[in-house]
Coordinates of C-alpha atoms and ligand atoms in Angstrom, one line a residue:
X327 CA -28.6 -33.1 48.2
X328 CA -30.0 -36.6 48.9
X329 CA -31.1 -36.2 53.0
X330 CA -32.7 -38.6 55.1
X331 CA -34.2 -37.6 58.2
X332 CA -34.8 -40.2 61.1
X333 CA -38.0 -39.8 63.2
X334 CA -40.4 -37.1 62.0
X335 CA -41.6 -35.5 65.6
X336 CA -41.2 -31.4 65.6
X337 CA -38.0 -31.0 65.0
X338 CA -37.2 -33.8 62.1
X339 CA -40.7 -33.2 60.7
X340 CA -40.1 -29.6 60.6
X341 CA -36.6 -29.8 59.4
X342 CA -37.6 -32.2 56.4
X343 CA -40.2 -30.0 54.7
X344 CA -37.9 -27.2 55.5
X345 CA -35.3 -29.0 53.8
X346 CA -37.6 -30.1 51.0
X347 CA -38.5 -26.4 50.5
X348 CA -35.3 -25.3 49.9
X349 CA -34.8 -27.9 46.8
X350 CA -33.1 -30.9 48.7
X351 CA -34.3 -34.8 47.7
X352 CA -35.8 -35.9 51.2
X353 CA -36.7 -38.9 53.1
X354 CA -38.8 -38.7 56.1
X355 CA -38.3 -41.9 58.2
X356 CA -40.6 -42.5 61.2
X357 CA -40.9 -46.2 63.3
X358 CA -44.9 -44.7 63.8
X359 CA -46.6 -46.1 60.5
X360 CA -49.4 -44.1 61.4
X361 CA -47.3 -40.5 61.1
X362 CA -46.5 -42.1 57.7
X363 CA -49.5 -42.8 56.6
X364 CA -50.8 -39.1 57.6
X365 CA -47.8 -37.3 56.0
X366 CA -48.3 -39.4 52.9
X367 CA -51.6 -38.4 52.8
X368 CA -50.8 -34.7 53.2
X369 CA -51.6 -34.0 56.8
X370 CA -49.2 -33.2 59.5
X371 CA -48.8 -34.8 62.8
X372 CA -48.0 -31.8 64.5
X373 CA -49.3 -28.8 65.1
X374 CA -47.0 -25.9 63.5
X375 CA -47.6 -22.3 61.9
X376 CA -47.1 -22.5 58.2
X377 CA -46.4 -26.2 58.0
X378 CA -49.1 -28.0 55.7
X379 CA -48.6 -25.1 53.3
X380 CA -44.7 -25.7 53.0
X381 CA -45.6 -29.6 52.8
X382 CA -47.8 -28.6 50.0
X383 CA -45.2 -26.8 48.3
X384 CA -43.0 -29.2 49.0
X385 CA -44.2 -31.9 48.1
X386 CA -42.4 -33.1 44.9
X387 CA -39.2 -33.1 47.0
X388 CA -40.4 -35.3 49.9
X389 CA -41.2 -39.0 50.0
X390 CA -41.9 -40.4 53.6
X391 CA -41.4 -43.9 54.7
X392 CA -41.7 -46.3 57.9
X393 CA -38.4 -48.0 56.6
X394 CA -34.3 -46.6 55.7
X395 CA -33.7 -46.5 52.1
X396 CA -30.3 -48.2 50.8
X397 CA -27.8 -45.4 51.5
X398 CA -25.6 -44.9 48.3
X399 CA -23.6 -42.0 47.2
X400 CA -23.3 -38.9 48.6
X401 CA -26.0 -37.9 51.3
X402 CA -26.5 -36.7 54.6
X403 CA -28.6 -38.6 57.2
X404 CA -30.2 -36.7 59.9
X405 CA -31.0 -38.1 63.3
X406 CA -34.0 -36.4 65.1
X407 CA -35.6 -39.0 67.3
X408 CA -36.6 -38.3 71.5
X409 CA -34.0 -38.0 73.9
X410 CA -36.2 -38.1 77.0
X411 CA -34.7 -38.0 80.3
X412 CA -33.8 -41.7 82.5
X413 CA -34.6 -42.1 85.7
X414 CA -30.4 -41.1 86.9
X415 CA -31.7 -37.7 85.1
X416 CA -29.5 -38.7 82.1
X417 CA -30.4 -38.4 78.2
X418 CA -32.3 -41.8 77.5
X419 CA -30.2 -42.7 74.1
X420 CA -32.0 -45.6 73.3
X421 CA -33.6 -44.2 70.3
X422 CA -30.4 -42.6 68.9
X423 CA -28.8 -45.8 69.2
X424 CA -31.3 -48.4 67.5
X425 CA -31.4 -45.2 64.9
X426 CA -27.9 -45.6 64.0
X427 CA -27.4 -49.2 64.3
X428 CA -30.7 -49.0 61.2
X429 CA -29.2 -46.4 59.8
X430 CA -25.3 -48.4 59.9
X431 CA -27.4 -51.3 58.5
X432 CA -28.5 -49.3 55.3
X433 CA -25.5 -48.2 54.4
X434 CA -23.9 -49.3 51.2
X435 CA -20.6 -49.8 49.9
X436 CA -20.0 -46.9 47.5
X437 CA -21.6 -44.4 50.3
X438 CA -20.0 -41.0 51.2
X439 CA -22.4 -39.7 53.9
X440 CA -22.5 -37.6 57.0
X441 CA -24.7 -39.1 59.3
X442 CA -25.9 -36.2 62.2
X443 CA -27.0 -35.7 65.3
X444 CA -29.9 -33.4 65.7
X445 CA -30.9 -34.4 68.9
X446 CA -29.8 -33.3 72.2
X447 CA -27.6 -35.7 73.0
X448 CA -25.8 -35.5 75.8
X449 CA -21.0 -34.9 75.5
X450 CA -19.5 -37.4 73.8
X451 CA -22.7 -38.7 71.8
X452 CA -20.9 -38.0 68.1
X453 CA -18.0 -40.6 69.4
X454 CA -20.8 -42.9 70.4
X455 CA -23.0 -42.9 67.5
X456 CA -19.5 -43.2 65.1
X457 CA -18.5 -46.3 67.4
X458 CA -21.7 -47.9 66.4
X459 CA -21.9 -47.2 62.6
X460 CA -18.3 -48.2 62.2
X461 CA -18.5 -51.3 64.1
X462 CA -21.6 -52.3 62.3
X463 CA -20.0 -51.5 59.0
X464 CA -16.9 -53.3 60.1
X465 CA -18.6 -56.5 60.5
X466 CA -20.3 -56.3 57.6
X467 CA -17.4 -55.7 55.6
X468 CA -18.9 -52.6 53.9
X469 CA -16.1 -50.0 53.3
X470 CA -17.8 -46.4 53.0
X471 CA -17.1 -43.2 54.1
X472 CA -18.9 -42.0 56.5
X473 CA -18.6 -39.2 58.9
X474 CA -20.3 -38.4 62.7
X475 CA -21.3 -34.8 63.0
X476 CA -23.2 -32.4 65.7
X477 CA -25.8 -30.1 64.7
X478 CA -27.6 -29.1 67.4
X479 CA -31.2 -27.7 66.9
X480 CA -32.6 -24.7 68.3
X481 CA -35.6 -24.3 66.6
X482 CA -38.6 -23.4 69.3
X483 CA -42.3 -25.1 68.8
X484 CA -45.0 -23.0 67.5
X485 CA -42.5 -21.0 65.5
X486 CA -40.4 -24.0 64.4
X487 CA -40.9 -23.5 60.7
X488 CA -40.1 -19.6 60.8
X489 CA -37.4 -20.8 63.1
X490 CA -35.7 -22.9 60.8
X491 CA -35.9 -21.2 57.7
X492 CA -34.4 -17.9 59.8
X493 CA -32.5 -19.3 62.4
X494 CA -30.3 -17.0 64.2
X495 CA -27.2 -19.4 63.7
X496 CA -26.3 -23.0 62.6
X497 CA -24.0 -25.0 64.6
X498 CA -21.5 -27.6 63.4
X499 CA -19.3 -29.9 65.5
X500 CA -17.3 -32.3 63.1
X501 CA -13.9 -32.8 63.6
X502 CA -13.4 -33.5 59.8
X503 CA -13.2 -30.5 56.8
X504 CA -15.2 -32.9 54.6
X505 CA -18.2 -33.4 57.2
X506 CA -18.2 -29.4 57.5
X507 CA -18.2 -28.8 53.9
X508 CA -21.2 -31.3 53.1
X509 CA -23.4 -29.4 56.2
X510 CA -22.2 -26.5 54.5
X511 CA -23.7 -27.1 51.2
X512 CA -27.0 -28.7 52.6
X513 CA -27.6 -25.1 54.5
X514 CA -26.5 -23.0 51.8
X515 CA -29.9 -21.8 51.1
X516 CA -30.3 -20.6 54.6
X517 CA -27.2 -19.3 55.3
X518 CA -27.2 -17.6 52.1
X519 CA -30.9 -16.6 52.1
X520 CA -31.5 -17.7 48.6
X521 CA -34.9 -19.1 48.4
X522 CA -38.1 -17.1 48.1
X523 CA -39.9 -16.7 51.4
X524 CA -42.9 -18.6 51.8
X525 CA -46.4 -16.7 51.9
X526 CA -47.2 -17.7 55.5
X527 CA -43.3 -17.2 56.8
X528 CA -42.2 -14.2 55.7
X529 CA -39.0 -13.1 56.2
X530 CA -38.3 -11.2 59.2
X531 CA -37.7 -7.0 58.5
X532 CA -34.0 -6.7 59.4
X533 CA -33.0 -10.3 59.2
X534 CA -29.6 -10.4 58.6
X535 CA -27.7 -13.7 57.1
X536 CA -27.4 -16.1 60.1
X537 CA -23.7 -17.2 61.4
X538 CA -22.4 -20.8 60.7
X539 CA -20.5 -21.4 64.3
X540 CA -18.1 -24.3 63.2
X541 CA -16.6 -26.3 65.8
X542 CA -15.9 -29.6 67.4
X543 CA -18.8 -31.9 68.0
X544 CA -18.2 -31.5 72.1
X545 CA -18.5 -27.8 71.8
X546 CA -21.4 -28.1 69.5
X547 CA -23.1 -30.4 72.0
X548 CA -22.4 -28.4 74.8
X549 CA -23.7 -24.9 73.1
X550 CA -27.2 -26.5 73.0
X551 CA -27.4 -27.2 76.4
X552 CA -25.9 -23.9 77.5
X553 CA -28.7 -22.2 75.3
X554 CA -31.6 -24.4 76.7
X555 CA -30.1 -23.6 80.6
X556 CA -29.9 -20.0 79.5
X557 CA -32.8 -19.2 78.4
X558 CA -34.4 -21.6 81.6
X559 CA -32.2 -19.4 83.8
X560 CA -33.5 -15.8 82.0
X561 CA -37.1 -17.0 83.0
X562 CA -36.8 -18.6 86.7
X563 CA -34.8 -15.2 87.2
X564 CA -37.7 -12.7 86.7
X565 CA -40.1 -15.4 88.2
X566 CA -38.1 -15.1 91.1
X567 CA -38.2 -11.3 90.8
X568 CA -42.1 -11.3 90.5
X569 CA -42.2 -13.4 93.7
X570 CA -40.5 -10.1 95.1
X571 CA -42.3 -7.7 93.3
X572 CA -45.7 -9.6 95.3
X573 CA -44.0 -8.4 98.4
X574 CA -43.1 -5.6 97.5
X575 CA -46.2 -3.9 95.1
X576 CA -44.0 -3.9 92.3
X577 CA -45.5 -4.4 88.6
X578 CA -42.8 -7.3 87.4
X579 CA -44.1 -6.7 83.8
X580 CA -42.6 -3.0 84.1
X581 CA -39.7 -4.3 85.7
X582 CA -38.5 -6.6 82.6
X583 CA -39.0 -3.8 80.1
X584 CA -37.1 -1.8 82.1
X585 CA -34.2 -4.5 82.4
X586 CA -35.2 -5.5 79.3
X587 CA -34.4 -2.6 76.8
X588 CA -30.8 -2.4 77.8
X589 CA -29.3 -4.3 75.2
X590 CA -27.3 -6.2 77.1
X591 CA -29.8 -7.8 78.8
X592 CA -32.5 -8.2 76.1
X593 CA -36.3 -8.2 76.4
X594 CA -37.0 -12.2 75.1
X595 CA -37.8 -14.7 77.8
X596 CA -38.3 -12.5 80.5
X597 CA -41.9 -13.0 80.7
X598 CA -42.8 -13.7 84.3
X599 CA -45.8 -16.8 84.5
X600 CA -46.3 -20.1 86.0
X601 CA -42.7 -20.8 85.1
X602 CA -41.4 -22.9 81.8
X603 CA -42.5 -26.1 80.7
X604 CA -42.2 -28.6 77.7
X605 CA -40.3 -31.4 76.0
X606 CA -37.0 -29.9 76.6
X607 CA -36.3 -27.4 79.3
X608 CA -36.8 -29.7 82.1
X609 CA -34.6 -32.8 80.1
X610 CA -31.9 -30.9 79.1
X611 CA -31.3 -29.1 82.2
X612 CA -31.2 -32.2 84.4
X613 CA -28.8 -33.9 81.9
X614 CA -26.5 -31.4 81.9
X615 CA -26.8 -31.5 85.4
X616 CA -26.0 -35.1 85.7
X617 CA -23.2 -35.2 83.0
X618 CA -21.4 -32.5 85.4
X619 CA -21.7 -34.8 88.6
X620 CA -20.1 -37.4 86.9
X621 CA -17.2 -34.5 87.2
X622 CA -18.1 -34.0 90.5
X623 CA -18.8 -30.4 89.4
X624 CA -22.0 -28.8 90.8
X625 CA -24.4 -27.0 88.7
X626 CA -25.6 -24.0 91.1
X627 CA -27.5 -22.0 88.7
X628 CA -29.0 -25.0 86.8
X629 CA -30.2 -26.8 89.9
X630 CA -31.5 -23.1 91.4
X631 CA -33.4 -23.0 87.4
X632 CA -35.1 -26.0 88.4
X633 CA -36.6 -25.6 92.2
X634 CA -37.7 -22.0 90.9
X635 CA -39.5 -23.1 88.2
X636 CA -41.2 -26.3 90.5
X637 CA -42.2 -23.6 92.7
X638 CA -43.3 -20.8 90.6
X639 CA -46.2 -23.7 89.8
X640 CA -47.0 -24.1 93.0
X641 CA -47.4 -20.8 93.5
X642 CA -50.2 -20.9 91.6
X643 CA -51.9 -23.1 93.3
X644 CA -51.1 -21.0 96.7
X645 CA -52.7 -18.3 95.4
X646 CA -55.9 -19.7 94.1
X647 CA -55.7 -20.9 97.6
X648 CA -55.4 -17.5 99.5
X649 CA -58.1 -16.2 97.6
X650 CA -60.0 -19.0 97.6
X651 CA -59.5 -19.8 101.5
X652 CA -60.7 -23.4 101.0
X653 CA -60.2 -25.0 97.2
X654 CA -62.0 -28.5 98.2
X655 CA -65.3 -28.3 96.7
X656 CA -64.6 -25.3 94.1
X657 CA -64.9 -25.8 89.9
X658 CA -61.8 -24.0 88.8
X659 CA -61.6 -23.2 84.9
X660 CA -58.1 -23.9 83.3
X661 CA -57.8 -21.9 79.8
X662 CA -55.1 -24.0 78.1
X663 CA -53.5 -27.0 78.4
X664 CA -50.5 -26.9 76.2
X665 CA -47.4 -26.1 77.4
X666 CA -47.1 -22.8 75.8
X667 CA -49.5 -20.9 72.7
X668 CA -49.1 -21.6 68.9
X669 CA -48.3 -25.9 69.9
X670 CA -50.2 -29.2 70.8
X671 CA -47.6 -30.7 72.7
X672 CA -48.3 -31.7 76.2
X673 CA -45.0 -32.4 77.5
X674 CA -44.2 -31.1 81.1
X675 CA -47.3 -29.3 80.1
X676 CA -47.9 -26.7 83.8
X677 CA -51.8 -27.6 83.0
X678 CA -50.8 -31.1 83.7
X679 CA -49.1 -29.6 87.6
X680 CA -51.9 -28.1 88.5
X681 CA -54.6 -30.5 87.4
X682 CA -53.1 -33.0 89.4
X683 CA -52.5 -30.6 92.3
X684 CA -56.1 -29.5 92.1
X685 CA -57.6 -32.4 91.4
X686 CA -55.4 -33.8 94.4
X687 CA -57.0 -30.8 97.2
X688 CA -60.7 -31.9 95.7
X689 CA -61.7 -29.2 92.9
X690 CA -63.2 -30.1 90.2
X691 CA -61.2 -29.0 86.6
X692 CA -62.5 -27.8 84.3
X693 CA -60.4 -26.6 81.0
X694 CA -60.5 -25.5 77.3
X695 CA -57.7 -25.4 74.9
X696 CA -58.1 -24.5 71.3
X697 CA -56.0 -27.0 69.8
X698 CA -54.5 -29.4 72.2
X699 CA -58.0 -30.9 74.0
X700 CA -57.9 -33.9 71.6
X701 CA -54.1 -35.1 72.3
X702 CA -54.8 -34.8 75.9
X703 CA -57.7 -37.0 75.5
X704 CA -55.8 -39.2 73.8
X705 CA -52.5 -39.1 75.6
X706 CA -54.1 -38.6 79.3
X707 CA -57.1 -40.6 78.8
X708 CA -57.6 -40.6 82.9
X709 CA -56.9 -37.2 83.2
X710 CA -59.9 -35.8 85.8
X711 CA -61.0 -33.0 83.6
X712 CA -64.3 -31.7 82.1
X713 CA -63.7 -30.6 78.8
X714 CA -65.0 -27.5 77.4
X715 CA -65.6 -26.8 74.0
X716 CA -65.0 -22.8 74.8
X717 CA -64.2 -20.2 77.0
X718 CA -67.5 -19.2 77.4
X719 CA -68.7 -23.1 78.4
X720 CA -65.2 -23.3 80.5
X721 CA -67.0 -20.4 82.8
X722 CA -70.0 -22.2 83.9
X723 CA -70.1 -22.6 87.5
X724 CA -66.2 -21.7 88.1
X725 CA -65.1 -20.4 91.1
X726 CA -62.3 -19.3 89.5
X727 CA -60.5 -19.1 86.1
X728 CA -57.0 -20.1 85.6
X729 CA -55.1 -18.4 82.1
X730 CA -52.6 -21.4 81.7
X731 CA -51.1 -21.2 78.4
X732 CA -50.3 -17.8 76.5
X733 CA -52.6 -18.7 73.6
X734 CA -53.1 -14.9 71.3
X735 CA -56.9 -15.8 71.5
X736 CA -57.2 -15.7 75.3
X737 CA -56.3 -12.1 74.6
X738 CA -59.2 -11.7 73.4
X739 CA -62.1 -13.3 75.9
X740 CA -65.5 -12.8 76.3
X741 CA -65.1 -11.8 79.9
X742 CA -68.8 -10.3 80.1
X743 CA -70.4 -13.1 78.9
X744 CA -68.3 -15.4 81.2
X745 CA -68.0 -13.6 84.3
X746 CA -72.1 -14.1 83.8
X747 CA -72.0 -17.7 84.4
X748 CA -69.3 -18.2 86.9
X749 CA -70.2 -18.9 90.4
X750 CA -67.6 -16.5 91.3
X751 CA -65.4 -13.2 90.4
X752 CA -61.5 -15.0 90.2
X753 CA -59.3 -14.4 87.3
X754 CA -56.2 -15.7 87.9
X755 CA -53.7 -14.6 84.7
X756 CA -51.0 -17.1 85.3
X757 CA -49.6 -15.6 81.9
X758 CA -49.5 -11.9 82.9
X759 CA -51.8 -12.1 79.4
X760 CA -54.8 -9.1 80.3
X761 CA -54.5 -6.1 81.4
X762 CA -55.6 -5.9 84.7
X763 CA -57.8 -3.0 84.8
X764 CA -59.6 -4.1 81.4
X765 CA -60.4 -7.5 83.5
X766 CA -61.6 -5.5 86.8
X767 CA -63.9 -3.9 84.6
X768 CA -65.5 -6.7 83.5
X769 CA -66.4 -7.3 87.7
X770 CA -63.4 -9.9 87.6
X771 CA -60.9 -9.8 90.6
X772 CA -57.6 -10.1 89.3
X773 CA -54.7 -11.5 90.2
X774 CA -51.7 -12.1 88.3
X775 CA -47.9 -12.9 88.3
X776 CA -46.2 -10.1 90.3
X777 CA -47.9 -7.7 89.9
Ligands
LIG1639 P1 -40.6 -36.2 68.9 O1 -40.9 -37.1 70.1 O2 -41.7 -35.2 68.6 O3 -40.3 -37.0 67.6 C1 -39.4 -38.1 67.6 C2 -39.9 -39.1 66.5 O4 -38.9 -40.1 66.3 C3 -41.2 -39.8 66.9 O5 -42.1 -39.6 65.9 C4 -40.7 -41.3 66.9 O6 -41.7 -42.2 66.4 C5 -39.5 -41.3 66.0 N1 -38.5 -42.4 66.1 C6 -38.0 -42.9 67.3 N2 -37.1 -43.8 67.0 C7 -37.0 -43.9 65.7 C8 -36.3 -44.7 64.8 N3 -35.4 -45.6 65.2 N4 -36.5 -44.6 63.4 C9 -37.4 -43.7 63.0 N5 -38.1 -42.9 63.8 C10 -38.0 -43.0 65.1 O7 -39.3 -35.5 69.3 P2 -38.9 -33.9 69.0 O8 -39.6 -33.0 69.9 O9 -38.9 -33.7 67.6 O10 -37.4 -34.0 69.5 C11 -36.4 -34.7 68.9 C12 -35.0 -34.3 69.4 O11 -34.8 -32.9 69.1 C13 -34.9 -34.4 70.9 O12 -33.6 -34.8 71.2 C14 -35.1 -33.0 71.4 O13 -34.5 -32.7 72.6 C15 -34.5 -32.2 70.3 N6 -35.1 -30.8 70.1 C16 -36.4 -30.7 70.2 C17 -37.0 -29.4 70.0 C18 -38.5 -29.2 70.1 O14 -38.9 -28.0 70.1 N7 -39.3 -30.2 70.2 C19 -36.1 -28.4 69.6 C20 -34.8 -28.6 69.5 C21 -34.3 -29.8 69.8
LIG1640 C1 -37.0 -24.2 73.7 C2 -36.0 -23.2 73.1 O1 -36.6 -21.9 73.0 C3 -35.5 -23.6 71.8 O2 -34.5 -22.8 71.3 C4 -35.0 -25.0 71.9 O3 -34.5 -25.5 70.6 C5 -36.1 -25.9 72.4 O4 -36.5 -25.5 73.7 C6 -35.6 -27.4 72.6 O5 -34.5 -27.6 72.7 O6 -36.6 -28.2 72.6 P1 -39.6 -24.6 73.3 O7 -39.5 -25.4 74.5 O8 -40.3 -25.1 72.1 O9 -38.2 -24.1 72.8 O10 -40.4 -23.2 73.7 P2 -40.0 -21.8 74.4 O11 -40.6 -20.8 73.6 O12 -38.6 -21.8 74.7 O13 -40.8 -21.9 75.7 C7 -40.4 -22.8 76.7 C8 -41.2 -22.6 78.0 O14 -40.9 -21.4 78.6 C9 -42.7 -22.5 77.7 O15 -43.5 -23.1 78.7 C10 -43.0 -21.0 77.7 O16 -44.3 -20.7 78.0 C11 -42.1 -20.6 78.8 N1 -41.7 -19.1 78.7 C12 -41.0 -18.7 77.6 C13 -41.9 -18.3 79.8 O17 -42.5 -18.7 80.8 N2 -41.5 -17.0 79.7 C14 -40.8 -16.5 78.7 O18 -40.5 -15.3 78.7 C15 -40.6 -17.4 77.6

């Protein structure tokens, strides 16, 4: 099927070659001629698991383009630009909207399309973005048929490829049978499981065919921020339990198998740490906290989410500190910077909380991430850091070491070697990553997240 995607960040990016891959015609559309360029020339933007290889395959399939082709004949256009977060807390829809007045603009007379949105976007946004592509074709005087659909996205970065081509469900919210049916056939392959698994994604053992959840686009648009809350919720929960378990000398990583393995509960996202970060977490639960106020209908959990997660950052800091006594003068060594292992992104990034918290009670920062040093440089060119080029030349002269993001590799330190050329013996595992006595051996005093 003939698909355009508008704005090619993780998710449109992603969705495109996925889309590609399973034998669609796409169109990548981005406003940055510079993503463009680099996807035209074969090299992704982002950093994903199993991404360049599927763009390889898929190459024949995809063409990308800084501009909206004509829109003629049966398609489906995807929109997948930002939604960040307005100073009222609110989804900033700015981008959707100049996307579907450009996307209205293409659209030709003989069109049958169902134009989607794949952004979180806040109750009421398919209306919205159907106002605007009907007024727009209404002035023009260009009779076509087109439909306004929700399909929320729930893929999760550094597993968004594995996540799309095995998602657990797919949501659609159209009110109209016709708008359904032409989602229906563009997921086909997925919800059927047709296409050969790629190499580097292999199909999960016990994958079973994913659901399609059909309903109406407010339903659909409240689902993905219910999920999003959720899942925030499941993690500020055990943080708060490991802020217990400090109190109490409990082990908060025994605790959340124990919860964990009772299947109603689950064992994903209960991984105590320095709390969640990211592009989305932090947006999508103060939206749907301010779309309830306009009910006058207080979110109690949400808001709770939040000041958790604030604090479980914090905390971190508060314990360098205790162990510390006096952090003005120390070099502490951060090991990551992205917001989680397996991405590049930076957004609401923890490394960013405590830099700027350190950096504010006078320590020097030092920090090392495999893969996101250079977008930090780029995006946070007066961030006070000294980067490192490893682990082992992050140690120098630290006071302390900080295990920010859950990178695999961090599993894997040379703690010898580093401990050697620290200044002093703190390992603070703000990941619950090592195993504590493996690190005490090493002449490290540990500390991590309750326990
Ligand atoms: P992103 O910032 O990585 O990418 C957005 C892209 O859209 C940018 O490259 C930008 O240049 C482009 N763009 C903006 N306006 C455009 C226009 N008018 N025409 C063409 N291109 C345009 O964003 P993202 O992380 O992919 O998120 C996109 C949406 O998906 C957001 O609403 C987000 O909440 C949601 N989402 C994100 C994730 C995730 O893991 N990142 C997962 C699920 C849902
Ligand atoms: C999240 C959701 O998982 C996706 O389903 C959703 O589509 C996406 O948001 C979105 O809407 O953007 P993402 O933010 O990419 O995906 O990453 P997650 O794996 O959910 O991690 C979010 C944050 O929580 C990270 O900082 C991670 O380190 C942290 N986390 C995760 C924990 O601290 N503990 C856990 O047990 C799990």
């Amino acid at each position: 099927m003939n698909t355009i995607i508008i704005g090619t960040g993780y998710v449109g990016l992603t969705t495109g070659i996925v889309l590609a891959y399973l034998g669609h015609e796409v169109t990548c559309v981005d406003k940055n001629p510079a993503i463009i360029e680099s996807l035209k020339a074969g090299i992704p933007t982002i950093h994903e698991p199993g991404l360049k290889e599927l763009l390889d395959e898929a190459k024949d399939k995809l063409r990308f383009s800084d501009t909206i082709p004509p829109l003629r004949g049966e398609g489906v256009v995807l929109i997948a630009v930002g939604t960040p977060t307005k100073d009222n807390g609110d989804a900033d829809l700015r981008y959707v909207d100049a996307a579907a007045k450009e996307v209205a603009a293409c659209i030709r007379a003989d069109a049958k399309l169902v134009v989607v949105n794949k952004s979180t976007v806040p109750i009421g946004s398919a209306r919205h973005v159907e106002g605007i592509i009907k007024r727009s074709l209404a002035q023009r005087e260009v009779e076509a048929t087109v439909w306004v659909a929700s399909n929320p996205e729930f893929l999760a970065e550094g597993k968004a490829v594995h996540d799309s081509l095995y998602p657990d469900r797919v949501v659609i919210g159209a009110s109209e049978p016709e708008a359904v049916n032409l989602l229906r056939e563009l997921y086909a392959p997925l919800l059927e499981q047709t296409f050969s698994a790629p190499l580097q994604t292999p199909r999960p053992e016990n994958y079973s065919l994913p659901s399609l959840i059909t309903s109406s686009p407010t339903s659909a648009e409240l689902s993905k921020y219910a999920a999003n809350a959720f899942l925030a919720t499941k993690i500020s929960f055990i943080n708060e339990f490991a802020g217990l378990a400090e109190h109490v000398g409990a082990d908060i990583t025994q605790v959340a198998r124990a919860i964990g393995l009772d299947s109603r509960i689950g064992s994903k996202f209960l991984h105590a740490g320095i709390g969640w970060g990211g592009s989305c977490f932090g947006k999508d639960t103060q939206a749907i906290i301010t779309t309830a106020g306009r009910y006058d209908y207080p979110m109690k959990i949400v808001d709770a989410t939040i000041k958790v997660n604030r604090q479980q950052r914090l905390h971190v800091i508060e314990r360098l500190q205790q162990q510390l006594k006096v952090l003005r003068g120390t070099t502490i060594g951060l090991l990551g910077l992205a917001f989680k292992g397996n991405t590049d992104d930076l957004r609401d990034a923890p490394a960013l909380t405590l830099i700027a918290e350190l950096h504010e009670r006078g320590a020097v920062v030092r920090v090392h991430d495999p893969i996101a040093m250079d977008k930090a440089k780029e995006q946070y060119p007066e961030l006070p850091v000294e980067y490192c080029e490893d682990p082992e030349c992050l140690a120098i002269g630290c006071d302390a070491l900080v295990i920010v993001t859950d990178w695999q590799d961090y599993k894997h330190l040379p703690l010898a070697e580093m401990k050697a050329r620290m200044r002093g013996d703190l390992l603070l595992d703000a990941r619950n990553l090592l195993s504590p006595v493996d690190v005490a051996e090493q002449g490290f005093a540990y500390v991590g997240v309750g326990r």
